[in-house]
Structure formats: C-alpha cells, structure tokens
Short mmCIF file of C-alpha atoms and ligand atoms in Angstrom, two decimals:
data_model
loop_
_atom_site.label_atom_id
_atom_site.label_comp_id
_atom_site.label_asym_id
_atom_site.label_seq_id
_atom_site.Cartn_x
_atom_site.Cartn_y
_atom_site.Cartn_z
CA UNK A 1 72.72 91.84 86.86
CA UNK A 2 71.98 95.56 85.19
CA UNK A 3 74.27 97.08 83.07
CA UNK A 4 77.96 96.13 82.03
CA UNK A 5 79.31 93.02 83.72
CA UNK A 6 81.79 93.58 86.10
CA UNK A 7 85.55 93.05 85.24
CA UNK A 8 86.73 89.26 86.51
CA UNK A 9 90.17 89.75 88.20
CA UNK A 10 92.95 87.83 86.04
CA UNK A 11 95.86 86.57 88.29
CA UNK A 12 99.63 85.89 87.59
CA UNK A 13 101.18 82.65 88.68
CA UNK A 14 102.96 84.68 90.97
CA UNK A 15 99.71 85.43 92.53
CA UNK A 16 97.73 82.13 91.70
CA UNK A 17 101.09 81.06 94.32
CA UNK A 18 100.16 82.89 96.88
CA UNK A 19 96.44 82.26 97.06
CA UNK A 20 97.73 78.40 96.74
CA UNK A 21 99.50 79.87 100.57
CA UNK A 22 96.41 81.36 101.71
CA UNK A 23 94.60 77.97 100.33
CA UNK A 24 96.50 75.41 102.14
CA UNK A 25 96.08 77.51 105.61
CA UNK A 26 92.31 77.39 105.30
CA UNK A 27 92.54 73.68 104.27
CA UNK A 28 94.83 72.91 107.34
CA UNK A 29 92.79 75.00 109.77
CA UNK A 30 89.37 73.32 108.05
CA UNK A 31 91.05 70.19 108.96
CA UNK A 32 91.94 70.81 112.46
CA UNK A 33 88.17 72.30 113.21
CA UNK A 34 86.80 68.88 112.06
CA UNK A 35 88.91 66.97 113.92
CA UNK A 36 88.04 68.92 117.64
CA UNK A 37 84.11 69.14 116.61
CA UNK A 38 82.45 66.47 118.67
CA UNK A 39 79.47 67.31 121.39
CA UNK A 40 80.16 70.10 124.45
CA UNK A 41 82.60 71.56 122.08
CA UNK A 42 81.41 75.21 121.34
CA UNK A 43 81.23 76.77 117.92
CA UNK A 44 83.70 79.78 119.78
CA UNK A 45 86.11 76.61 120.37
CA UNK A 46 86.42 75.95 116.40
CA UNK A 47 86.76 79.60 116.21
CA UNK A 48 90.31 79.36 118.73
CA UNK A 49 91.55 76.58 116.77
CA UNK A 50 91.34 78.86 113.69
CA UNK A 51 92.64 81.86 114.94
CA UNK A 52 95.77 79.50 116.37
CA UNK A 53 96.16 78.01 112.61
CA UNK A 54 95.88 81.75 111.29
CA UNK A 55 99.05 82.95 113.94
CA UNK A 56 101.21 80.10 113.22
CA UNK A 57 101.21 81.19 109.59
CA UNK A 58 101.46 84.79 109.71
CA UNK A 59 98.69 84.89 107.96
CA UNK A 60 95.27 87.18 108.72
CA UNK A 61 91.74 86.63 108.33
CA UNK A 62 88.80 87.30 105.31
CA UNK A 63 86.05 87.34 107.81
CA UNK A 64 87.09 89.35 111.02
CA UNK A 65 85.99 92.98 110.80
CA UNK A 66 84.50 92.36 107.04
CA UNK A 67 81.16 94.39 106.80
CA UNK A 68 78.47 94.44 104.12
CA UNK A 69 76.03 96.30 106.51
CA UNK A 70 75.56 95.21 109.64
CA UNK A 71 78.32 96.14 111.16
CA UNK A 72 82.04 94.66 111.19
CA UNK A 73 81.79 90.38 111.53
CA UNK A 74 83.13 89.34 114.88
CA UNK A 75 85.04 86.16 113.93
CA UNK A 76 87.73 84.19 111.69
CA UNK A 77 84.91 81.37 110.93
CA UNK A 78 81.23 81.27 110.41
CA UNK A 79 79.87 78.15 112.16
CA UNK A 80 75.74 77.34 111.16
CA UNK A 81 74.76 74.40 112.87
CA UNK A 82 71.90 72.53 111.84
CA UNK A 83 69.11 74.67 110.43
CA UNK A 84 71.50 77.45 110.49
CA UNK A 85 72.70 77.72 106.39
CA UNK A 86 75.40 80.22 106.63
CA UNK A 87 77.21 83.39 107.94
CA UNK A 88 76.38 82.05 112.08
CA UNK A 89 78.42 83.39 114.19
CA UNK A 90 80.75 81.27 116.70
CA UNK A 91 79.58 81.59 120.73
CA UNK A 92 80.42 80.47 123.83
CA UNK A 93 77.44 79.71 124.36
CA UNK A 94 76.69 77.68 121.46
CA UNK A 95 77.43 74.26 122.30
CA UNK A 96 77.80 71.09 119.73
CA UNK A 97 75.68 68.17 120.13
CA UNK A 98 75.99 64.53 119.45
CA UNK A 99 73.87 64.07 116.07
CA UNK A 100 74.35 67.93 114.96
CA UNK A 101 75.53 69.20 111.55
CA UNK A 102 77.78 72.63 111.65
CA UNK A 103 78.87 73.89 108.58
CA UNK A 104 82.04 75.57 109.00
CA UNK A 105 83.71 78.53 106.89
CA UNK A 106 86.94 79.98 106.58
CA UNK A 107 88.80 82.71 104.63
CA UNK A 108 92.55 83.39 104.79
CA UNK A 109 94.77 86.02 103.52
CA UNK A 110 98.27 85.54 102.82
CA UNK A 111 100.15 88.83 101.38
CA UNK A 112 96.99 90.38 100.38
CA UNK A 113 95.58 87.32 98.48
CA UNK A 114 92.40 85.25 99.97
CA UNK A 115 90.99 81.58 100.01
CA UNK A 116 88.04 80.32 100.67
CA UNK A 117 86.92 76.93 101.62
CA UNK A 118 83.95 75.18 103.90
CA UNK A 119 83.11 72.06 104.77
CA UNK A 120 79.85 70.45 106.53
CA UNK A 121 81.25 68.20 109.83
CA UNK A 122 79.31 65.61 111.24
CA UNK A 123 79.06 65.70 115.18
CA UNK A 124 78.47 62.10 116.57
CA UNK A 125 75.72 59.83 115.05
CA UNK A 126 74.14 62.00 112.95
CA UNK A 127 70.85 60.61 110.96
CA UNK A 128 71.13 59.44 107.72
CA UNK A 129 69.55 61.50 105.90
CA UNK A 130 71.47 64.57 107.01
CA UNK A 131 74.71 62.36 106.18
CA UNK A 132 73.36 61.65 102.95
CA UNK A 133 72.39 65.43 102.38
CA UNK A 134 76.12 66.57 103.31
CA UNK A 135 77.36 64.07 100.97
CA UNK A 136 75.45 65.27 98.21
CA UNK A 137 76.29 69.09 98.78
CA UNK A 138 80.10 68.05 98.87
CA UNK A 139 79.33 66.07 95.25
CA UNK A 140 77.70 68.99 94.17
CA UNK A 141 80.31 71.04 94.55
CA UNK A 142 83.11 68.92 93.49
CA UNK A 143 80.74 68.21 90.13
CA UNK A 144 80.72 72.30 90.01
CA UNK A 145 84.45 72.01 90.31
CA UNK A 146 85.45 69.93 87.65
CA UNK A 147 83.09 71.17 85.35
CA UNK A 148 84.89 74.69 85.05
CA UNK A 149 87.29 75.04 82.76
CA UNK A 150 89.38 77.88 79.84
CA UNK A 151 86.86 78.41 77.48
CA UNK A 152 84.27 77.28 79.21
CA UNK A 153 81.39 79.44 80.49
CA UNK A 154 80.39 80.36 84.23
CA UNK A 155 77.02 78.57 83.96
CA UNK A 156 78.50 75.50 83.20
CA UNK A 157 79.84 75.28 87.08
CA UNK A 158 76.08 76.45 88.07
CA UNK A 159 74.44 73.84 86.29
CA UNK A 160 76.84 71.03 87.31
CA UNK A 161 76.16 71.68 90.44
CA UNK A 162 72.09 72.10 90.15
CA UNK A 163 72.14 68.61 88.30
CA UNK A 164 74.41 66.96 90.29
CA UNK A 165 71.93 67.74 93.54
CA UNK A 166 68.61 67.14 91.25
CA UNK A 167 70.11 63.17 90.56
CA UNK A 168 71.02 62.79 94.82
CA UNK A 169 67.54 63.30 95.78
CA UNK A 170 64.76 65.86 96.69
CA UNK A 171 66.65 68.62 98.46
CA UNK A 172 66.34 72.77 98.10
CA UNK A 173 69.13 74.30 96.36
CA UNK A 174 69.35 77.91 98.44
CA UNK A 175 68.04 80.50 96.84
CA UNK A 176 69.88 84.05 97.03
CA UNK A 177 73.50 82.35 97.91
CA UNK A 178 75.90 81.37 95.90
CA UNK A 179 79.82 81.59 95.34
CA UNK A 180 81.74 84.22 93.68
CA UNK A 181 85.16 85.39 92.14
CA UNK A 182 88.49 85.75 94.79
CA UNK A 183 91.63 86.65 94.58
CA UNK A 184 92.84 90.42 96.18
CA UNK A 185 89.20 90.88 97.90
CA UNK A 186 87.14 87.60 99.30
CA UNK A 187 84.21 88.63 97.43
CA UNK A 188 84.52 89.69 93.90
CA UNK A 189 82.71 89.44 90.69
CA UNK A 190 81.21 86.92 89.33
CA UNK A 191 78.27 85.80 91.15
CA UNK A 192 78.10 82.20 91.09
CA UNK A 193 74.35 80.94 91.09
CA UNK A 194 74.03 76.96 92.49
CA UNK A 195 71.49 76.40 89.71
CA UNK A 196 70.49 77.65 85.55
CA UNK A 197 70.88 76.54 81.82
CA UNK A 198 74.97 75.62 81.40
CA UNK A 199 76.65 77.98 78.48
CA UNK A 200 75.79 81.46 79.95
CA UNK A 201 77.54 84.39 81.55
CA UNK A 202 81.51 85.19 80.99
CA UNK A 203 83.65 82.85 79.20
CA UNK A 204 86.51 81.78 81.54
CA UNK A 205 89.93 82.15 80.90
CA UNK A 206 93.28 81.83 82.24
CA UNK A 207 94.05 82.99 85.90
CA UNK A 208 90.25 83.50 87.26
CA UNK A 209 90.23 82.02 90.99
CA UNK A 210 85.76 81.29 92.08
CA UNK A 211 84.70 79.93 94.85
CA UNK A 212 82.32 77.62 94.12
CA UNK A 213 80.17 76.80 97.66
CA UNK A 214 76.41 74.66 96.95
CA UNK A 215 73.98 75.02 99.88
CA UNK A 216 71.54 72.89 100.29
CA UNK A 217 68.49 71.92 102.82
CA UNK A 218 66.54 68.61 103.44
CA UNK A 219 63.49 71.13 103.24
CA UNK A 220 63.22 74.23 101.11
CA UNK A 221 65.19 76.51 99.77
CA UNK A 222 63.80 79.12 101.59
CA UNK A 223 66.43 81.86 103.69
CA UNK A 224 65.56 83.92 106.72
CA UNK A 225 68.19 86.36 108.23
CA UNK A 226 68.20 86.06 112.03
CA UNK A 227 68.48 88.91 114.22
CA UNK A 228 71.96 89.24 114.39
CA UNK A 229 72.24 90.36 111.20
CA UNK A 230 74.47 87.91 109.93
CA UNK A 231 73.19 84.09 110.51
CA UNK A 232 71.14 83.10 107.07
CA UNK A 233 68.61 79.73 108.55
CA UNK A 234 65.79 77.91 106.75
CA UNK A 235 62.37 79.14 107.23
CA UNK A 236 61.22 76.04 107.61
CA UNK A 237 64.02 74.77 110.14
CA UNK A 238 65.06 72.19 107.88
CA UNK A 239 68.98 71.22 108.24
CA UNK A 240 71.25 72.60 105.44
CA UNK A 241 74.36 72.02 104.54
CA UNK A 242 77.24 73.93 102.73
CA UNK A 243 80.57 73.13 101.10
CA UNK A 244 82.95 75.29 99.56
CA UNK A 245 86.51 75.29 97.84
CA UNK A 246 88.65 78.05 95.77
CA UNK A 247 89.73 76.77 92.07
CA UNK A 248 92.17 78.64 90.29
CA UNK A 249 91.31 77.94 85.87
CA UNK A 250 94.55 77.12 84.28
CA UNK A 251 94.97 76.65 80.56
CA UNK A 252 96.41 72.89 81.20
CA UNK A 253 93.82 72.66 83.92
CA UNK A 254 92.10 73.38 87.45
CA UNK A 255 94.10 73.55 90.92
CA UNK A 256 91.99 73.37 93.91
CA UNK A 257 93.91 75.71 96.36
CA UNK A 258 91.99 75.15 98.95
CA UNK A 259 92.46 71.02 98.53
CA UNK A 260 95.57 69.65 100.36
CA UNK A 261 96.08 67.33 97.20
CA UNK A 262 95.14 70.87 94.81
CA UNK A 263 92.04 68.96 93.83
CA UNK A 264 93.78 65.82 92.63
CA UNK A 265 91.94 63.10 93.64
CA UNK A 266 88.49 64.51 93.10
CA UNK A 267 89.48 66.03 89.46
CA UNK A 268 90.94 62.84 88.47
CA UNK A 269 88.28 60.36 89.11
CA UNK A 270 86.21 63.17 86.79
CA UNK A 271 88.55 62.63 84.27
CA UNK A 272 89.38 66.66 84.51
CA UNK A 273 93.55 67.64 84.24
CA UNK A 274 94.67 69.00 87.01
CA UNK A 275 97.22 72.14 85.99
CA UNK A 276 101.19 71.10 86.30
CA UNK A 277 100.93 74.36 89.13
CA UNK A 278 99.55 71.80 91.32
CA UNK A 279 102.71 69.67 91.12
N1 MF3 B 1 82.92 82.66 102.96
C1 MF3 B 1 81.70 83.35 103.13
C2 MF3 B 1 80.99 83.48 101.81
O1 MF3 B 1 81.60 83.38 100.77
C3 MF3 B 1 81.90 84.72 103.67
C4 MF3 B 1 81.57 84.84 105.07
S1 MF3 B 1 81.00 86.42 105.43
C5 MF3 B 1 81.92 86.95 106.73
O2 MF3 B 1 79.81 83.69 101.82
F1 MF3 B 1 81.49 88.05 107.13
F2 MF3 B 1 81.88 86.06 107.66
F3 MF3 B 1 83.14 87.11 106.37
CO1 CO B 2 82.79 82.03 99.80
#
C-alpha cells in the first residue's frame, strides 16, 4: 500500500493460452473433488483425486511446497470445512460429514503459467442458510467477474463484489483476504480487496489475468490463524464460504480460464462480452 504500486504482469495470447491449459485442469480437477465429496470421505481423499487430475496432465501444482513463512505447504488443495475460511490443510484424519461445507482450492501450473479457482461443495443436507450463504459468495464473485473490464479500474471488481453480498443478506465479508494478480507466479500484484468505493487503484488493460475469490461468513468477518500456521477460521466459529476463478481482461472482453464454458454462461446473462479467445 506504501510507495510505488507494483508493476501488473501483462500477458501475450500465447501466454493467456497456456494459463487457459493450466485453467481447464483446475476446473476439471475442481469438478472431480465435488463430485467424490460426500460424508466419511476425508479432505486427504479430495487431495488424491487432485494430485491424479494434476499427473494425467503433466501438469504440477501452485500450492505444494509454496511458503510465505511457515514453512513449505504440504498439499495440491486447501480444503476448510465449515468454520474453517481458507488455506486448511487436507488430513486423513479429517473426515466429511453429512451437512458440512468444505471449501476447496486449487492452483495448477502448466509450462510455468498458473490458475486459480475454488469452489464451496455442499456435503449432504446441508442447512439452508449455509446453502444460501455459498450461493451468495459464488454471486459475489461472478458479479466481481463481470464487472472487470479494459479501462476499467480494479475497485470496480471490489465493489461489485461488496454490493453484490450487502443485497444477499447480513453476512461478513473477510477482512485481510482477498484475490490477487496471476499469471508466471500464483500470487502477484494487485491485491484484490472483497469490498471499497468502485473507480480506484490501476486502470486495467489488455492481458492482466486476477483472481478474484469473495469469502464470506454467516457471522463476522473476523480471521484467526490456527496453529498450523496455515488454516485461516472465524473467531467466532461461524461457517464461511469461499469461491474463486482466474479471468484473463481482453480488449473484446473477459475469458474465465478457470470456467469449462471460459465464463460464458455467467458473463452472458450479465450482459458482459466474452473475448473471441474463448471460442
Ligand atoms: N489459492 C490460494 C489463495 O489465493 C492459495 C493457497 S496458499 C497455498 O489464497 F499455500 F496453499 F498454496
Ligand atoms: Co487465489
């Protein structure tokens, strides 16, 4: 936040190609988690299936080994189950439940280019209201989505998101979190905040790639880290939820590459062109 902003990677369509790869892998292993999650499956389970998903197609993971201080992360997923937010990591031990949420995320690399995507599954009969919250973090970010575009500003995606949560209901936007530039490192500038004023921060152009990824809790927005030094909960051990998609800005429009459909479907019914990339 001090000093001169960090550059924003610009990529080629060469490039904006191969994170599409490294896209579609995370999408297909997403999909393939969600579809084995159901109770006395373990969280170290969804983290097999992903691994699996990552041989088959030569590609390699953003997560395993990737350290911001405590120590290299274990796993090719983080899986945070109920009042777990993010960054939990996948055990044995850890067993699914009938009625649980578990928010699962995934980062591929394919020839040195990442994606990064999470969704929030439902295990079982799960109560409405924590259906209703995971439905309104996935509109949150899909409103985040289609609100970026070239010569727009970053803050317009922030506040899209904030309002589109404010309208579902009464739920804690996490404070501290938030998405970020990708492309050749999973993490890169900018910072994407879940809430602010729209118009501020860079002015986006042609060939950024952010992950845009809205957490939100039934509770407040409150974070604790847990022991581990990885697994972000609620301090108040309400359930969160957390959804998350790459978007590559195009000048004739958005491609979601971490979307099976690039985004189409979603974009669309915003009235928001998807790029001819997508195609
Ligand atoms: N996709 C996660 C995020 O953007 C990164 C997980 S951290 C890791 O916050 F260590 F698990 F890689
Ligand atoms: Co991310």
């Amino acid at each position: 936040m001090y000093g001169a902003p960090e550059r924003i990677e610009l990529k080629s369509t060469e490039q904006i190609l191969l994170m599409r790869q490294a896209g579609l892998v995370v999408a297909n292993a997403l999909q393939a988690m969600s579809e084995i999650a159901a109770p006395g499956v373990s969280t170290a389970d969804l983290d097999a299936v992903a691994r699996d998903v990552l041989a088959d197609a030569g590609a390699t993971s953003s997560f395993l080994h990737y350290d911001i201080g405590s120590g290299p992360y274990p796993a090719v997923i983080c899986a945070s189950v109920n009042d777990r937010i993010v960054h939990g990591i996948p055990s044995p031990q850890e067993l699914l439940a009938d009625g649980d949420l578990v928010s699962i995320d995934f980062g591929a690399i394919v020839e040195g280019w990442h994606g990064d995507a999470a969704v929030t599954v439902l295990v079982g009969d799960v109560s409405p209201e924590a259906r209703a919250m995971s439905d309104a973090c996935r509109e949150s970010l899909w409103a985040g989505l289609a609100a970026a575009r070239v010569n727009g500003r970053l803050t317009d995606i922030s506040h899209a998101v904030e309002s589109s949560v404010r309208k579902a209901g009464r739920y804690g936007i996490v404070a501290g979190y938030g998405g970020h530039g990708i492309g050749s490192s999973m993490h890169m500038a900018p910072h994407i905040l879940n809430y602010g004023k729209a118009g501020k921060g860079p002015r986006l152009t042609h060939g950024m790639a952010l992950a845009v990824e809205p957490m939100i809790t039934l509770g407040s927005q409150r974070t604790q880290e847990l022991d581990d030094g990885w697994t972000v909960s609620t301090v108040d051990g309400s359930w969160a939820a957390h959804w998350e998609h790459t978007v590559a800005v195009l000048d004739d429009g958005l491609w979601v590459l971490t979307a099976q459909d690039g985004g189409r479907e979603e974009l669309s019914r915003r009235g928001v062109a998807v790029s001819a990339l997508a195609a």
